[in-house]
XYZ file of C-alpha atoms in Angstrom:
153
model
C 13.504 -3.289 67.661
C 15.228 -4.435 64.445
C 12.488 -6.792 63.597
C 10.001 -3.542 63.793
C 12.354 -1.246 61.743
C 12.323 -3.944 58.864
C 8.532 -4.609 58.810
C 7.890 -0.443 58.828
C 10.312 -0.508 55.976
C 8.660 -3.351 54.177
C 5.650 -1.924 54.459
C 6.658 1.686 53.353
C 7.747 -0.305 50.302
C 4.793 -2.103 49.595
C 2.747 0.922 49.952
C 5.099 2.801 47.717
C 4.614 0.308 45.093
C 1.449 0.093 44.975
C 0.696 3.600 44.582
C 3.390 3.755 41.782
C 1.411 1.016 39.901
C -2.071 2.983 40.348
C -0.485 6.279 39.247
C 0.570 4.417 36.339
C -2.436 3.055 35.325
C -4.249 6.617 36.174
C -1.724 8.079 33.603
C -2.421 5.121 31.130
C -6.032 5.818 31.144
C -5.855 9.575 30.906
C -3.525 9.775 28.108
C -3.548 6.729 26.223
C -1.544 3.779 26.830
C 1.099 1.385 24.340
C -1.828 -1.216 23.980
C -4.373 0.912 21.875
C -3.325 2.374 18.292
C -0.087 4.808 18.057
C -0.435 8.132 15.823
C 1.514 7.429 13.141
C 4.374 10.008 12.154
C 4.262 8.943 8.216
C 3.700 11.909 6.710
C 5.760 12.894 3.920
C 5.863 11.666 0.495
C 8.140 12.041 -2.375
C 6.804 12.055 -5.581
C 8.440 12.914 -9.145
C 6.638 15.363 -11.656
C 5.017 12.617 -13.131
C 3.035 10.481 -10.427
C 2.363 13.943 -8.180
C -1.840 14.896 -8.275
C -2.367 18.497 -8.146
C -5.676 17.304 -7.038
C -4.854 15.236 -3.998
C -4.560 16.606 -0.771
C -0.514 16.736 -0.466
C 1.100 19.979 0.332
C 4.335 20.789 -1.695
C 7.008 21.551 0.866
C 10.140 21.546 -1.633
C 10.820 20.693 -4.993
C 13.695 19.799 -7.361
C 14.829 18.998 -10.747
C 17.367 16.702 -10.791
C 19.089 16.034 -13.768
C 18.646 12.764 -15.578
C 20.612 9.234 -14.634
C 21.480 10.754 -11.043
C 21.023 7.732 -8.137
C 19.036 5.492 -10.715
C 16.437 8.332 -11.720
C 15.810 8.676 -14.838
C 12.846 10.648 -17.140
C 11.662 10.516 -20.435
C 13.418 13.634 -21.778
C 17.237 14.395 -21.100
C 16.333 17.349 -18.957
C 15.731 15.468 -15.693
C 12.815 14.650 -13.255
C 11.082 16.932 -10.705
C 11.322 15.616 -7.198
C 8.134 17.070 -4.823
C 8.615 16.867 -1.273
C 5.323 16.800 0.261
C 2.952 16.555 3.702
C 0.406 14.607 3.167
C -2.930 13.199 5.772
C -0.684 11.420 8.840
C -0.170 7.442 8.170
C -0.253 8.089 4.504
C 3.168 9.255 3.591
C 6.319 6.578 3.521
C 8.757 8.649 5.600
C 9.476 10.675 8.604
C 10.638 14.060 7.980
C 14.192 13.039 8.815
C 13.613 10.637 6.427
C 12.722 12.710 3.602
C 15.145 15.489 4.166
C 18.076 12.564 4.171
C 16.722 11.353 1.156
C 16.472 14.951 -0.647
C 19.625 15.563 0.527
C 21.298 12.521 -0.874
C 19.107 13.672 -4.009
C 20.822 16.821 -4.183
C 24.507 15.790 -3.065
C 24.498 12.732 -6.085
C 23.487 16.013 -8.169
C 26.740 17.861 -7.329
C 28.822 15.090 -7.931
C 28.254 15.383 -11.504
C 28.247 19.093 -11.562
C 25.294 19.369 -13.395
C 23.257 23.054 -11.879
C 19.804 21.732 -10.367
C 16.880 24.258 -9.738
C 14.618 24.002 -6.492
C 11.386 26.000 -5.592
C 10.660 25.865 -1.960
C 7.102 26.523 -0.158
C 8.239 28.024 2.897
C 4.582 29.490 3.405
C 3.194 25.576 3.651
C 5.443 24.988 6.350
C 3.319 24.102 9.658
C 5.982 23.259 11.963
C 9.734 24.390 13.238
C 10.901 21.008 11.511
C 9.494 21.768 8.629
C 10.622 25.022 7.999
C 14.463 23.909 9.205
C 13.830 20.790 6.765
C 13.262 23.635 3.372
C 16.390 25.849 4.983
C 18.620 22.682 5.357
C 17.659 21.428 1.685
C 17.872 24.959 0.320
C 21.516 25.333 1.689
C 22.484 22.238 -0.046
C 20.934 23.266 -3.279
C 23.685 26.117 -2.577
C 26.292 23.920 -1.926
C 25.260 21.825 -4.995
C 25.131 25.354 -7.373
C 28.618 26.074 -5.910
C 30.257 23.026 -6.586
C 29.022 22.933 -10.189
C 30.164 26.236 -11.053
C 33.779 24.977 -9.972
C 33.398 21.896 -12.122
């Protein structure tokens, strides 16, 4: 009787796992699997006034001027450089968007160290996505913070 019990279990096992494994490979085939190409989730791009294209297909999501010499930018004139946050086509950008709004953000927080007022335009309407419109309320907050710290300086 014991012998039978273990066999029936066995079996239930082996049954089990092979239906687990075709299920698997019926849900590989439907939606894509690891082994063929990944979407890419590169799709932001920071440029500065300078290198940004007006022409090219990337969609302004938040800009700033940040004044000159802050975190090793510097521009031509004294006034500072423009930073562009931008979407552009997907596996063509160099961040993530929580890339891009820690590097804006560290943009803007080197800013208000040295008290210096920085000025932002933000593009709410080119937001597609919940992230991206929390990413322009996030950086516009700290643009806030930023204004309020250099008014105490």
């Amino acid at each position: 009787m014991m012998y039978v019990l273990l066999a029936v279990v066995f079996l239930l096992l082996g049954v089990g796992g092979i239906l687990a494994y075709k299920n698997s490979k019926l849900i590989t085939n439907i939606y894509g699997g690891g082994s063929g190409p990944r979407r890419s989730s590169l799709m932001y791009s920071v440029y500065n006034h300078s290198t940004f294209d007006a022409q090219s297909e990337a969609v302004q999501l938040f800009q700033v001027i940040v004044p000159s010499g802050i975190n090793g930018i510097h521009s031509v004139e004294n006034v500072g450089t423009t930073l562009i946050l931008c979407r552009v086509s997907e596996g063509k950008g160099e961040l993530i968007l929580a890339d891009a709004q820690s590097w804006m953000l560290n943009n803007i927080r080197q800013a208000a160290i040295t008290g210096v007022p920085i000025q932002h335009e933000a593009f709410a309407d080119n937001a597609l996505s919940n992230g991206e419109r929390m990413l322009i309320v996030n950086l516009e907050e700290a643009v806030k913070e930023a204004a309020n710290l250099a008014n105490h300086h």
